[in-house]
């Protein structure tokens, strides 16, 4: 019982080409503005076009996490610190903030994600 997307809303077969920065040394996590709401404490961009494409093209029963990089960092921290959660709290917070941003973006304009 799969939901057929509208014909005018089918994305192209190849993922959109965006400027995804994979080198973390080039990511500005703390911009020069004094507005702390613009700070980003995680490497993922959950609102990126590539994430929308992957979320849209996944199967109905498939799980997609746009904050996968933050999730991997959390698990890596746990592995390196003998699963001591108190040492990895910052990584958990970063993942939580990424998920909040993604869910907020989906709630604000769900049409981009369907």
XYZ file of C-alpha atoms in Angstrom:
114
model
C 0.000 0.000 0.000
C 2.501 2.601 -1.163
C 1.552 6.219 -1.516
C 2.030 7.418 -5.098
C 3.630 10.889 -5.186
C 2.044 13.539 -7.389
C 3.454 13.436 -10.921
C 4.595 17.057 -10.772
C 6.501 16.412 -7.514
C 8.771 13.517 -8.573
C 12.440 14.440 -8.049
C 15.064 13.790 -10.683
C 16.725 10.376 -10.701
C 20.114 11.719 -9.632
C 20.590 13.483 -6.309
C 20.815 17.255 -6.475
C 24.299 18.622 -6.605
C 24.918 20.871 -3.630
C 27.888 22.342 -1.923
C 28.325 19.755 0.793
C 31.416 20.464 2.872
C 32.949 17.247 4.127
C 36.149 18.780 5.495
C 35.262 19.707 9.073
C 38.153 22.171 9.276
C 36.330 24.355 6.743
C 33.016 24.401 8.633
C 32.433 27.549 10.673
C 30.614 26.271 13.739
C 30.669 29.693 15.414
C 29.987 32.525 12.967
C 31.196 36.020 13.799
C 27.720 37.343 14.567
C 26.727 37.763 18.200
C 23.439 35.940 17.632
C 23.923 32.596 19.372
C 20.955 31.089 17.534
C 23.120 30.967 14.390
C 25.775 28.786 16.039
C 25.919 25.197 14.833
C 27.330 22.564 17.157
C 27.115 19.601 14.793
C 28.536 18.802 11.340
C 25.237 17.816 9.696
C 22.878 20.077 7.773
C 19.507 18.356 8.215
C 17.724 20.884 5.979
C 20.034 20.373 2.984
C 18.513 19.544 -0.383
C 20.460 16.291 -0.500
C 18.839 15.160 2.766
C 15.376 16.034 1.440
C 16.091 14.003 -1.703
C 17.310 10.987 0.278
C 14.357 11.193 2.668
C 11.885 11.433 -0.223
C 13.411 8.573 -2.200
C 13.737 6.106 0.692
C 11.352 3.170 0.887
C 8.203 3.391 3.006
C 9.571 1.056 5.664
C 13.120 2.425 5.528
C 14.637 4.697 8.169
C 16.644 7.757 7.167
C 18.582 9.909 9.608
C 19.772 13.292 8.286
C 21.894 13.606 11.437
C 23.831 10.432 10.753
C 27.247 12.077 11.100
C 26.384 13.350 14.591
C 25.074 9.915 15.497
C 28.288 8.242 14.354
C 30.331 10.744 16.355
C 28.326 9.882 19.485
C 28.915 6.162 19.048
C 32.596 6.713 18.300
C 32.935 8.741 21.504
C 31.314 5.934 23.482
C 33.654 3.359 21.950
C 36.744 5.451 22.667
C 35.717 6.147 26.264
C 34.745 2.621 27.299
C 31.029 3.470 27.069
C 31.185 6.133 29.778
C 28.180 8.293 28.874
C 29.274 11.183 31.082
C 32.283 11.822 28.826
C 30.172 11.998 25.652
C 27.403 14.301 26.800
C 28.390 17.055 24.326
C 28.059 14.633 21.412
C 24.617 13.564 22.578
C 23.556 17.212 22.847
C 24.833 17.920 19.331
C 22.829 14.989 17.938
C 19.746 16.109 19.855
C 20.067 19.673 18.481
C 20.455 18.350 14.934
C 17.309 16.236 15.274
C 15.409 19.221 16.727
C 16.394 21.365 13.739
C 15.306 18.640 11.311
C 11.945 18.053 12.993
C 11.302 21.794 13.214
C 12.027 22.179 9.486
C 9.680 19.285 8.676
C 6.891 20.760 10.798
C 7.260 24.232 9.269
C 7.090 23.095 5.650
C 6.221 19.427 5.311
C 5.623 19.753 1.550
C 9.398 19.868 0.956
C 9.805 16.506 2.681
C 7.077 14.565 0.863
